[in-house]
Coordinates of C-alpha atoms in Angstrom, one line a residue:
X107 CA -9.5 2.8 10.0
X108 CA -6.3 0.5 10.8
X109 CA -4.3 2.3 13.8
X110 CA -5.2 0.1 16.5
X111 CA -3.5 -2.9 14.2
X112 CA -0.5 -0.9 13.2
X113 CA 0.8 -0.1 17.0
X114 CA 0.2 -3.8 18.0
X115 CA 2.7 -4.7 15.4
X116 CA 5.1 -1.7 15.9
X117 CA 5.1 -3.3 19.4
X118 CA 5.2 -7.2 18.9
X119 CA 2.0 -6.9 20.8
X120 CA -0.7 -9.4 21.3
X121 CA -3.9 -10.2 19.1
X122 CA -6.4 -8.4 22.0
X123 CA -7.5 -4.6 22.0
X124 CA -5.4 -2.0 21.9
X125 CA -6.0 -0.3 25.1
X126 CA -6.1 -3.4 27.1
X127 CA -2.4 -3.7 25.9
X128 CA -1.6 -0.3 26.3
X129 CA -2.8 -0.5 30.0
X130 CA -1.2 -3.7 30.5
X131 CA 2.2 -2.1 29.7
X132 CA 1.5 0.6 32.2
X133 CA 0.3 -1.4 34.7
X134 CA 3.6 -1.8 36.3
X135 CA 3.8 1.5 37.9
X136 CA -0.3 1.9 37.9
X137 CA -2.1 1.6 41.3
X138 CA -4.2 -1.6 41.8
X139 CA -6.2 0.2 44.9
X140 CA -8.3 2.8 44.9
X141 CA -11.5 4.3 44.7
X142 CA -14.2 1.8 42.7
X143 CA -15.0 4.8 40.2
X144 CA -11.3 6.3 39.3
X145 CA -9.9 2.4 39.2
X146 CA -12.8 0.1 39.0
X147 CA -12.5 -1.1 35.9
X148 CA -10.6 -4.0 35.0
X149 CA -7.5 -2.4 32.9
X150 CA -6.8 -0.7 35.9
X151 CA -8.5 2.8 34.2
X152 CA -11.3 4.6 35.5
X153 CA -14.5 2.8 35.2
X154 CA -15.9 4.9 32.6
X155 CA -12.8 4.8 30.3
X156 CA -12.5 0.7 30.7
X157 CA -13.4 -1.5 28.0
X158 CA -17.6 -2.7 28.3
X159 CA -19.4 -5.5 27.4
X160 CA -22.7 -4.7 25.7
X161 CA -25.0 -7.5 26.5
X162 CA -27.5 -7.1 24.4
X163 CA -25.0 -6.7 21.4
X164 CA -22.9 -9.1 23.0
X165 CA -20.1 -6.5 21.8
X166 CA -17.0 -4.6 23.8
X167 CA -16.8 -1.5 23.7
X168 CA -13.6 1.5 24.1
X169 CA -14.1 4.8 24.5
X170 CA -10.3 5.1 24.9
X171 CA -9.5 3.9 21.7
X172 CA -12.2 6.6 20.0
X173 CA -10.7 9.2 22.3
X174 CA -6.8 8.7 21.2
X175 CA -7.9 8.4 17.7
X176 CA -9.9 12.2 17.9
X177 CA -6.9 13.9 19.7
X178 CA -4.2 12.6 17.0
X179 CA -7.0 13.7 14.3
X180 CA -7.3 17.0 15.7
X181 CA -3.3 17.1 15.8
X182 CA -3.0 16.1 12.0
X183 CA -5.5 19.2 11.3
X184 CA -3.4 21.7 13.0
X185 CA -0.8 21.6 9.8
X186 CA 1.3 19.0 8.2
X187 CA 4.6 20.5 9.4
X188 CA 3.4 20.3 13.1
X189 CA 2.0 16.9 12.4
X190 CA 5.5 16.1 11.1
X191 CA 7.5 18.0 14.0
X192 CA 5.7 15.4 16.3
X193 CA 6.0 12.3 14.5
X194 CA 9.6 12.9 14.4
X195 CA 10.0 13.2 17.7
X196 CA 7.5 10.1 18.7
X197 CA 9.1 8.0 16.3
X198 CA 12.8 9.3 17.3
X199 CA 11.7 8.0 20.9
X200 CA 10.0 4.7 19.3
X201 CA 13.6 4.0 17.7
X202 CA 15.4 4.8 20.8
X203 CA 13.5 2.2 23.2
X204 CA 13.9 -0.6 20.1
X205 CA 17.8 -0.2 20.0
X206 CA 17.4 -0.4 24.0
X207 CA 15.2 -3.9 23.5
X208 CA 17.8 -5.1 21.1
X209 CA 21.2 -4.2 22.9
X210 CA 19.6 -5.3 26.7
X211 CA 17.7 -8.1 25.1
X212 CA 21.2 -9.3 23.1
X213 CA 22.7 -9.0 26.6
X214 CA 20.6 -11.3 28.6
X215 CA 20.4 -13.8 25.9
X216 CA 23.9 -14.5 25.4
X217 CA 24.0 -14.5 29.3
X218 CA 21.8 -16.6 29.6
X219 CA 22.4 -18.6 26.7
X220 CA 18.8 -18.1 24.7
X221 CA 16.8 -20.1 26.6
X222 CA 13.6 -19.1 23.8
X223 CA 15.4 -21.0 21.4
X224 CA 15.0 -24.5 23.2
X225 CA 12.1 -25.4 22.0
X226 CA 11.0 -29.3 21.9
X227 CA 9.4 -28.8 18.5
X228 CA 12.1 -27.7 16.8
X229 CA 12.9 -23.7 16.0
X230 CA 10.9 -23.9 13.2
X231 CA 7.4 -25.1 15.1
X232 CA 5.0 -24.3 12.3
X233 CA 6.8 -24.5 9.0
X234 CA 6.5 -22.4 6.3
X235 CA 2.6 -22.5 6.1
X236 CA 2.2 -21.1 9.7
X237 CA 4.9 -18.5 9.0
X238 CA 3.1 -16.8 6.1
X239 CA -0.1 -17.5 7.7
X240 CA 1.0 -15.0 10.8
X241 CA 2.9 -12.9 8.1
X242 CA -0.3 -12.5 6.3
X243 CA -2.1 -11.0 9.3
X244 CA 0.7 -8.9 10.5
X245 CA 1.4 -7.7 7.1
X246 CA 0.2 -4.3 7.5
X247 CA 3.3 -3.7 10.2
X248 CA 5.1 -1.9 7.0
X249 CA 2.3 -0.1 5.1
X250 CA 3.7 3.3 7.0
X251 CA 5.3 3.6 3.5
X252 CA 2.1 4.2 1.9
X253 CA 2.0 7.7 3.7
X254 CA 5.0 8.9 2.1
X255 CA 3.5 7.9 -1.4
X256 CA 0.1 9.6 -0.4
X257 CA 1.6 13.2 0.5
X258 CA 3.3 13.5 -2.6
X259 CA 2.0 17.3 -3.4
X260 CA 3.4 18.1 -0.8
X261 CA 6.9 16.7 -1.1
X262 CA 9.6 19.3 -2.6
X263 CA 11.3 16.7 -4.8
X264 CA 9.2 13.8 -5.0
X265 CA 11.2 12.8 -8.0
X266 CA 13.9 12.1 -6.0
X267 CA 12.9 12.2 -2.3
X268 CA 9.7 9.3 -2.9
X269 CA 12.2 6.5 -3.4
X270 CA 14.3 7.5 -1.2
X271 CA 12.3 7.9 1.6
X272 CA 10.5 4.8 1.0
X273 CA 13.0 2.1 0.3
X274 CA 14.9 3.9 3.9
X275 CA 11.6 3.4 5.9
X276 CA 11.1 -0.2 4.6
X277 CA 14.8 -1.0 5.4
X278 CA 14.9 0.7 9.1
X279 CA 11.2 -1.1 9.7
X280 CA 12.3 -4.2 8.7
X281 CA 15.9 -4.3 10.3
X282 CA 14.4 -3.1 13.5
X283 CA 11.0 -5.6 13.6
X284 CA 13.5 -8.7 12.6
X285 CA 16.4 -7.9 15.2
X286 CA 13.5 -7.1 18.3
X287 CA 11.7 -10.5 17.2
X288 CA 15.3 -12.4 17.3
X289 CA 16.3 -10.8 20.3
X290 CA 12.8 -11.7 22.2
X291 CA 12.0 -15.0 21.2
X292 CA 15.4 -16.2 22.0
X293 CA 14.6 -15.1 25.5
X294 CA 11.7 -16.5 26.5
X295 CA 9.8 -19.6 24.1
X296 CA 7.2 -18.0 22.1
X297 CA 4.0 -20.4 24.2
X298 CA 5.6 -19.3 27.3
X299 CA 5.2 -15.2 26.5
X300 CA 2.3 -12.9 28.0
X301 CA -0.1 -12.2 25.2
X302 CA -0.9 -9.0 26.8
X303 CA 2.7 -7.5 27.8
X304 CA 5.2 -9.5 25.9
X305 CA 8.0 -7.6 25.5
X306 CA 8.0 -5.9 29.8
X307 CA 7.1 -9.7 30.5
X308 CA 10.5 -10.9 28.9
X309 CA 12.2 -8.4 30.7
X310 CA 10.3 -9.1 34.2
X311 CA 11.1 -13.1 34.3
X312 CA 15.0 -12.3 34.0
X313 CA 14.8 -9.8 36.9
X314 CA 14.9 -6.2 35.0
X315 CA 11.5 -4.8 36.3
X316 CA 12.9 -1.4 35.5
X317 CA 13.0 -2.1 31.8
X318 CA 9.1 -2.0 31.9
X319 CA 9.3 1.9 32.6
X320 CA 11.5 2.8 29.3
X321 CA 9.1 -0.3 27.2
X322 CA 5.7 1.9 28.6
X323 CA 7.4 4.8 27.1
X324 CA 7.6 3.2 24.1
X325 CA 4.7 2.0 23.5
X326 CA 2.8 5.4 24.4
X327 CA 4.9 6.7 21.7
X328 CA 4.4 3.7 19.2
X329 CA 0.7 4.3 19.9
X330 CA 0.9 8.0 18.5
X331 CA 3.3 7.0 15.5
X332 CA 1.0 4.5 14.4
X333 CA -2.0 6.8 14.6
X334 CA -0.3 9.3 13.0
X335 CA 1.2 7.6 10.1
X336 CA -2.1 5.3 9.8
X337 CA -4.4 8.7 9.8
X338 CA -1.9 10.2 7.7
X339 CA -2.6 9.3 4.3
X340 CA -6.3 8.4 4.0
X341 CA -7.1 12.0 4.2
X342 CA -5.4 12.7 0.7
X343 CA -6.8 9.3 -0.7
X344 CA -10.5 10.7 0.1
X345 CA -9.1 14.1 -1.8
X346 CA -8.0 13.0 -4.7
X347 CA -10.8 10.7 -5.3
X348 CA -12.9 13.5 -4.6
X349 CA -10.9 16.0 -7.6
X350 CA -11.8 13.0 -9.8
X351 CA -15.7 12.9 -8.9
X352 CA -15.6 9.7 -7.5
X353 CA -16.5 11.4 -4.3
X354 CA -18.4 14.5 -3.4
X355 CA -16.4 17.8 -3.6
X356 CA -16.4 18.0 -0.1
X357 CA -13.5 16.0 0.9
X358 CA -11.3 17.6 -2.1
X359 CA -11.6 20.9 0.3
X360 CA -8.1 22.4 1.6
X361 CA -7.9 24.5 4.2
X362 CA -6.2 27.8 3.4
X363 CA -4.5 28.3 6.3
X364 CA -3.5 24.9 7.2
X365 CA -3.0 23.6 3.8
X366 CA -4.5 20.2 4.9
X367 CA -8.1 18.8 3.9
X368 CA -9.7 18.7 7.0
X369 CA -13.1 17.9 6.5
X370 CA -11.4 14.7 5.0
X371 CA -9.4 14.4 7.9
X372 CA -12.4 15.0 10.0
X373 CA -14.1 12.3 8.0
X374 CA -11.5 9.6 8.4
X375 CA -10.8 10.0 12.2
X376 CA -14.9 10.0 12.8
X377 CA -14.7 6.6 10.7
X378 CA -11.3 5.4 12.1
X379 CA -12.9 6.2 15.8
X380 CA -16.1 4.3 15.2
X381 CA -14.5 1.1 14.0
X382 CA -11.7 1.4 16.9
X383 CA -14.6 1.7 19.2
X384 CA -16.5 -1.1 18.2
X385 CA -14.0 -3.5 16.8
X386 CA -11.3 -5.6 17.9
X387 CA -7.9 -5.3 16.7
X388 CA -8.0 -8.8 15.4
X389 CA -10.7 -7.9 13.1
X390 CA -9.4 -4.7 11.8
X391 CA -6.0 -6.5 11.1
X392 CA -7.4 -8.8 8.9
X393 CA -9.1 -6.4 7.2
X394 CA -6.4 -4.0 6.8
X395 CA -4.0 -6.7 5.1
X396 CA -6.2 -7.7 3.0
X397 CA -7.0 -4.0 1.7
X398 CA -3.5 -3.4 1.4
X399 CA -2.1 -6.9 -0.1
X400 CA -5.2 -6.7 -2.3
X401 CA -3.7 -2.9 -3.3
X402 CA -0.1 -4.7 -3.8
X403 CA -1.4 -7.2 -6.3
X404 CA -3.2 -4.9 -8.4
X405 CA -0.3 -2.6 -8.5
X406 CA 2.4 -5.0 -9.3
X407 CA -0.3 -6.5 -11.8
X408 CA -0.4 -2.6 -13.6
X409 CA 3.0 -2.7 -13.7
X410 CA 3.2 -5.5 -16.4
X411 CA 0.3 -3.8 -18.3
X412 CA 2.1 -0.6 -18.5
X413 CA 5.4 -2.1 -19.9
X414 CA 3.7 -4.5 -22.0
X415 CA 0.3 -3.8 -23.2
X416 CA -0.2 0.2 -22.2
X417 CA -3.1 2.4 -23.4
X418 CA -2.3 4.5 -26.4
X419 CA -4.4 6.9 -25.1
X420 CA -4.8 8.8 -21.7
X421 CA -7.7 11.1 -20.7
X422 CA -7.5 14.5 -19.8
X423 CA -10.2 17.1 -18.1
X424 CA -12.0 19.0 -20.8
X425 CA -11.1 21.7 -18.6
X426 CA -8.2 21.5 -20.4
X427 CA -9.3 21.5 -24.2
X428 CA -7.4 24.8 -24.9
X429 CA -4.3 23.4 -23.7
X430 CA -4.6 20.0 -25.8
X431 CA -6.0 22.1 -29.0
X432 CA -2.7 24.2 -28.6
X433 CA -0.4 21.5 -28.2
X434 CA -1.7 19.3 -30.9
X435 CA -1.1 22.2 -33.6
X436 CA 2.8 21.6 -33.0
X437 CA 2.2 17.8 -33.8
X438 CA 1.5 16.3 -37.1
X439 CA -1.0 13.3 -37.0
X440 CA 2.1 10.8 -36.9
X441 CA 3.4 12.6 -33.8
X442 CA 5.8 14.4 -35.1
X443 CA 6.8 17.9 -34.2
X444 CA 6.3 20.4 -37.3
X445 CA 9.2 21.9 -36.4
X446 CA 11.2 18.9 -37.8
X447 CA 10.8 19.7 -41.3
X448 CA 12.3 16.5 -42.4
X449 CA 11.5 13.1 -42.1
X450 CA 14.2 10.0 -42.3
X451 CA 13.0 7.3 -44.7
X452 CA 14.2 4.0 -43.6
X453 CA 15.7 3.9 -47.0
X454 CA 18.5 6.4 -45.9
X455 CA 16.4 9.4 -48.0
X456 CA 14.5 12.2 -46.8
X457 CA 12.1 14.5 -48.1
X458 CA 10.1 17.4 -46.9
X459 CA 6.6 16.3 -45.5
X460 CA 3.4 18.4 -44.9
X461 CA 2.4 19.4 -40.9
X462 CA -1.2 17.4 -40.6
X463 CA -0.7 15.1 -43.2
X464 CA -0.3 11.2 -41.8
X465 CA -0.8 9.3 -45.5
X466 CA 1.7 11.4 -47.7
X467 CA 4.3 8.7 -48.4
X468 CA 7.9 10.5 -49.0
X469 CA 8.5 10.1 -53.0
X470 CA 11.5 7.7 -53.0
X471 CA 10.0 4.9 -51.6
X472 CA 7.0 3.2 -53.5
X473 CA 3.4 3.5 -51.8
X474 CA 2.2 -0.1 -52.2
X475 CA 5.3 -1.1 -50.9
X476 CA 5.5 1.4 -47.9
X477 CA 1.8 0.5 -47.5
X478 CA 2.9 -3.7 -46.5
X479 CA 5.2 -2.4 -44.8
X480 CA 3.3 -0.4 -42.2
X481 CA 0.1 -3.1 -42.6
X482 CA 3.4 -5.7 -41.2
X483 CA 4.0 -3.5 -38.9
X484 CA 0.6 -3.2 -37.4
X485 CA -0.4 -6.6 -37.5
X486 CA 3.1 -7.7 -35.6
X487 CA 2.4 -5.0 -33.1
X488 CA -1.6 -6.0 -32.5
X489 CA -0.3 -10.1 -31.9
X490 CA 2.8 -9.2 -29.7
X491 CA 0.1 -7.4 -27.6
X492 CA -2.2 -9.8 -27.9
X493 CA 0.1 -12.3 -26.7
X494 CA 1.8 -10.2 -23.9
X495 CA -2.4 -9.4 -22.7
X496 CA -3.2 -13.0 -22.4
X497 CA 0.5 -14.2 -20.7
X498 CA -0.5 -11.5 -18.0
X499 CA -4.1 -12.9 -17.5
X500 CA -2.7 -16.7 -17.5
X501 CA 0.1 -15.7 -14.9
X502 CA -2.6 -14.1 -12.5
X503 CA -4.6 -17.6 -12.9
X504 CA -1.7 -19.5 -12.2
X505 CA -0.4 -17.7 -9.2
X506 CA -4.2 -18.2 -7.7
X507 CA -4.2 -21.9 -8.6
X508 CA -0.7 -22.5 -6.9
X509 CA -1.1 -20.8 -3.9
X510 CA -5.0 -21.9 -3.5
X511 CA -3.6 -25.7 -3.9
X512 CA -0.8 -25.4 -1.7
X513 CA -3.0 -23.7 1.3
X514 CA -5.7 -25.8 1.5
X515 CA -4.9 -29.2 2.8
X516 CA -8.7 -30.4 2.9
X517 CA -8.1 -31.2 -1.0
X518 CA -8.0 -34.4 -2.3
X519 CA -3.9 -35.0 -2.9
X520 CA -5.0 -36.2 -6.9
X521 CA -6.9 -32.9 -6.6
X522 CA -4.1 -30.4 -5.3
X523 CA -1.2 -32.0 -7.2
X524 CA -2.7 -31.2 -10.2
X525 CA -3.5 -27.8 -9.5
X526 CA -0.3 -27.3 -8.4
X527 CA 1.2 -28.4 -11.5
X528 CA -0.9 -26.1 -13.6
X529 CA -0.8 -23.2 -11.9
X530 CA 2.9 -24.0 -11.9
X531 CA 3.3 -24.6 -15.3
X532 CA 0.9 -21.2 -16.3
X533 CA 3.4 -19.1 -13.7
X534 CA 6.9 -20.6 -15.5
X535 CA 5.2 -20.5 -19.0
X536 CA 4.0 -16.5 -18.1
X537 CA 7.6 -15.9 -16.9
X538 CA 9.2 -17.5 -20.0
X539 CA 6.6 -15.3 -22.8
X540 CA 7.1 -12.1 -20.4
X541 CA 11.1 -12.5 -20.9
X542 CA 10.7 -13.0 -24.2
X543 CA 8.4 -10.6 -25.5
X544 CA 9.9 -7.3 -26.2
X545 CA 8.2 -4.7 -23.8
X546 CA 6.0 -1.9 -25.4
X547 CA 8.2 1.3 -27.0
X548 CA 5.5 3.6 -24.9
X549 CA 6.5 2.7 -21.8
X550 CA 8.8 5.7 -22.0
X551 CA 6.3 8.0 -23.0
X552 CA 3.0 7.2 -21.0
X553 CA 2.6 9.3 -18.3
X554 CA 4.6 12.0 -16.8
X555 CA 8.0 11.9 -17.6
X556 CA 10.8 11.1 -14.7
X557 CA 10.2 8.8 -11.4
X558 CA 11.2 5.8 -10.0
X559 CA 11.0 2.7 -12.6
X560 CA 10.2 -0.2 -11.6
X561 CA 13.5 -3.3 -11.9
X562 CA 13.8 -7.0 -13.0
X563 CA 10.1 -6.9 -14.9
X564 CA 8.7 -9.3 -15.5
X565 CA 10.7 -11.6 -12.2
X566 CA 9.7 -9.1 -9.6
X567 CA 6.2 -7.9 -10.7
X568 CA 5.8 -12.4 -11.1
X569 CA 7.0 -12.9 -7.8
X570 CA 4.4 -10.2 -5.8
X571 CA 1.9 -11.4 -7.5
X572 CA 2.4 -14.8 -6.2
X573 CA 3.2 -13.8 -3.0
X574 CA 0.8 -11.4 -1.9
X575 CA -2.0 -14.1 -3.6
X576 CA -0.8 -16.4 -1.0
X577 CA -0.6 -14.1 1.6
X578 CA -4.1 -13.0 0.6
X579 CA -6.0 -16.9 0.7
X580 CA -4.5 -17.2 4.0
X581 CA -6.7 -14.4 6.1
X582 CA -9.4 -16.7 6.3
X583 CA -13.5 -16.9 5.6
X584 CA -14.1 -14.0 8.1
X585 CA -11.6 -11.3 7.2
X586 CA -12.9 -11.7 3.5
X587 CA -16.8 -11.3 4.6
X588 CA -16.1 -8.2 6.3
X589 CA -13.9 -7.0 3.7
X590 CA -16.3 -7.8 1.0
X591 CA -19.1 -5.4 2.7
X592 CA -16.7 -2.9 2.4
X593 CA -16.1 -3.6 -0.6
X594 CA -20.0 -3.7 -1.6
X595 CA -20.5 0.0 0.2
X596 CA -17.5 1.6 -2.1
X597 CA -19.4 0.1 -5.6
X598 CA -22.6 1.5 -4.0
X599 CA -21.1 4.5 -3.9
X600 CA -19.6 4.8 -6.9
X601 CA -22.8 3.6 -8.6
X602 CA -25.0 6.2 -7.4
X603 CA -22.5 9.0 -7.6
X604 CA -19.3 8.5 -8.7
X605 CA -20.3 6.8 -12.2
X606 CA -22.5 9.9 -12.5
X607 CA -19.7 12.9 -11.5
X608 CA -16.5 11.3 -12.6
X609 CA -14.5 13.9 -14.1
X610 CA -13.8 10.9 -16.8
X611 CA -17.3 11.6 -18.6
X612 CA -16.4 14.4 -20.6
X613 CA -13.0 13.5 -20.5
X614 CA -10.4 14.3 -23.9
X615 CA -7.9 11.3 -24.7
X616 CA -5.8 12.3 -26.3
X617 CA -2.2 10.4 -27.4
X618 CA 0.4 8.9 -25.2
X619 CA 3.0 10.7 -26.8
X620 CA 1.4 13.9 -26.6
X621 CA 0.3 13.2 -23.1
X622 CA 3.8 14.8 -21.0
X623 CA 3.8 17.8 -23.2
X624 CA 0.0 19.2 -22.2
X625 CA 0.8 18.4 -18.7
X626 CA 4.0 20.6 -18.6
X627 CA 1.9 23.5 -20.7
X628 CA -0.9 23.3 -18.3
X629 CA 1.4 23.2 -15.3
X630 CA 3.0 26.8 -16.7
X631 CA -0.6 28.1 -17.6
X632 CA -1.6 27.7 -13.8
X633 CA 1.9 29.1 -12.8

């Protein structure tokens, strides 16, 4: 759905089709002559592989895009570790030519003395609002991360290799996007760059032609990457959404000799093909960003429920009822293992309790008084939860306020000032409660067990959220129409089947505490 976005970023490329960039890269060592048919077309390809205009549509078409998009689908259902084998290479390749833009391109500029950097506005043309604006479209440069997250079954130790691998990726992506953007900008000024070959046209206005070969090289291989590692994941999204019953049971299939779903795979690259055949890469960047800041904010958003306000209970297939029944004889209805056949009194006395019994009070310690205590209890739990629910709800308001105020100028100043000052005052006054709040005791216990956890909550969680909201307001009218079709097609779909077959229905909730334990004894039933 979002390769032909990904490689123009992987390549500093230009806002313009895919394949007329790709072509344009190669067009150094392509012949401009020939026969009208085999080179007619005007990319230099053959005419019936060139981009056309549909009149009557008023729409350009590319079969090449649709045609690169199949083969790399067809290569990702061959097998994951042949998938893998490749994209090590490409990318291997795709790192190689970088290192080659950066040490040449660091090379001419201090020879030359960084002639990109001259500019009469200032270095800083556009301020911060036209930096985030172009960061927001371009954002989807480092959702190759997102890849590694979805093929977690098949990782050996994801406990340990997930946040590896992902904080490595971000930090190579990163490190290599900033030091190529440095090294070419300085070279040339940004207004004075070829939108369709930027970085061979650097090299070709200080006299290295040759470079173009190794850069064409690249970007074949940044083309393949980016399909890859954008084709990658969506596959496993469909499947697990389809194991839920949010989706029909025909994208949860695995092939048993490949071990990858393929009629999911299928699926996306038929999709991912379609919209790369009718759509421009401008569009599908703004739609990916927004999918995937939009993703971002809700996640970072769960993170503070989870630590603050989590669910006591989480569901389970009833699939699994034998499992849970099993498991919840070795608890009492406090949570307590039977096998502990005392129970400490906060008293410092202790006194043998029954196995299913919750309201037994232990005989040292008066019942009425036990009684307020636990009712104290309660009630200071249910407030600090109310209070933590709310500060999470105000912070999301104030982040929106904030960022809407500071993004659109058309606003009245009286108008924008003061939304900027509440939205200000809801983000410090969220920050402040969050800090202060003591963070639920079952953040330890929901889910599984083990993982990556997530640092400085509440700051960092805060600070996504009012980032990615700004990010998010700055796509524009346009990207948000289209997205919000998409967005209408998914809630018809769920509402005519996957409200009806989600595996939630006859789902059994049963306790946080409990909720590790069943998983472990229904991982060594299967087993």
């Amino acid at each position: 759905m979002y390769w032909r976005g990904c490689c123009m970023v992987d390549w500093l490329g230009s806002s313009i089709g895919i394949h007329n960039w790709w072509i344009s890269s190669c067009s150094w060592h392509i012949p401009q002559s020939g026969s009208a048919f085999f080179f007619g077309g005007p990319n230099s390809l053959p005419g019936f592989l060139a981009r056309q205009h549909i009149p009557g549509l008023d729409i350009v078409v590319d079969p090449v895009a649709s045609i690169l998009v199949f083969i790399v689908t067809g290569l990702l259902c061959v097998g994951i570790k042949e998938s893998t084998l490749v994209q090590g290479f490409v990318t291997t390749v795709n790192v190689c030519v970088l290192l080659f833009v950066i040490i040449a391109g660091s090379y001419l500029g201090f020879k030359t003395g960084w002639a990109g950097y001259g500019l009469p506005s200032g270095y800083f043309a556009f301020g911060v609002d036209g930096m985030l604006a172009g960061s927001a479209t371009l954002f989807f440069a480092c959702i190759g991360f997102d890849s590694i997250a979805s093929t977690a079954e098949e990782v050996k130790n994801p406990q340990r290799d997930l946040p590896l691998g992902i904080g490595f990726t971000l930090a190579t992506c990163c490190t290599l996007y900033m030091l190529v953007s440095v090294v070419i900008l300085g070279l040339v000024p940004y207004y004075a760059m070829n939108p369709d070959t930027p970085i061979s046209s650097v090299f070709a206005e200080h006299g290295v032609h040759w470079a173009a070969y190794i850069i064409t090289s690249g970007a074949v291989m940044a083309l393949c990457s980016a399909l890859m590692g954008s084709l990658l994941p969506q596959p496993r999204i469909l499947m697990a959404m389809a194991r839920d019953g949010l989706l029909p049971s025909f994208f949860s299939d695995v092939n048993k000799n490949t071990q990858v779903p393929v009629k999911s795979t299928l699926a996306t690259g038929i999709g991912a093909a379609t919209l790369a055949f009718f759509m421009d890469v401008d569009q599908l960047a703004g739609m990916v960003s927004v999918g995937t800041l939009l993703a971002f904010t809700m996640v970072a958003i769960s993170v503070l429920i989870l630590r603050y306000v989590p669910p006591d209970e989480v569901p389970f297939p009833s699939s699994l009822q034998d499992t849970i029944d099993s498991v919840a004889l070795q608890y009492d209805l406090n949570g307590q293992d039977i096998n502990c056949e005392t129970s400490e009194i906060d008293a410092g006395t202790s006194s043998t309790l029954p196995m299913l019994h919750k309201n037994n009070a232990a005989v040292d310690y008066p019942e009425i008084v036990q009684q307020e205590a636990q009712g104290n209890f309660v009630l200071k739990e249910e407030n600090r939860r109310k209070i933590a629910g709310w500060t999470i709800a105000f912070t999301c308001t104030g982040a929106f306020l904030l960022t809407y105020a500071a993004t659109d100028l058309n606003l009245p100043r009286p108008v924008r000032f003061t939304m900027c000052g509440v939205g200000g005052a809801l983000l410090l006054f969220g920050l402040i409660v969050l800090t202060l709040v003591e963070q639920d005791d079952a953040r330890h216990s929901f889910g599984h067990s083990g993982g990556f956890i997530c640092p400085f909550v509440p700051l960092l969680p805060i600070f996504c959220i009012l980032i990615n909201t700004y990010l998010l307001i700055n796509l524009g009218a346009a990207t948000w129409a289209r997205v919000s079709v998409w967005l209408l097609i998914g809630v018809f779909v769920y509402a005519l089947y996957g409200r009806t077959h989600s595996s939630l229905l006859d789902a059994v909730y049963v306790p946080v505490a409990h909720a590790d334990r069943i998983h472990r004894s229904s991982v060594d039933i299967l087993a």
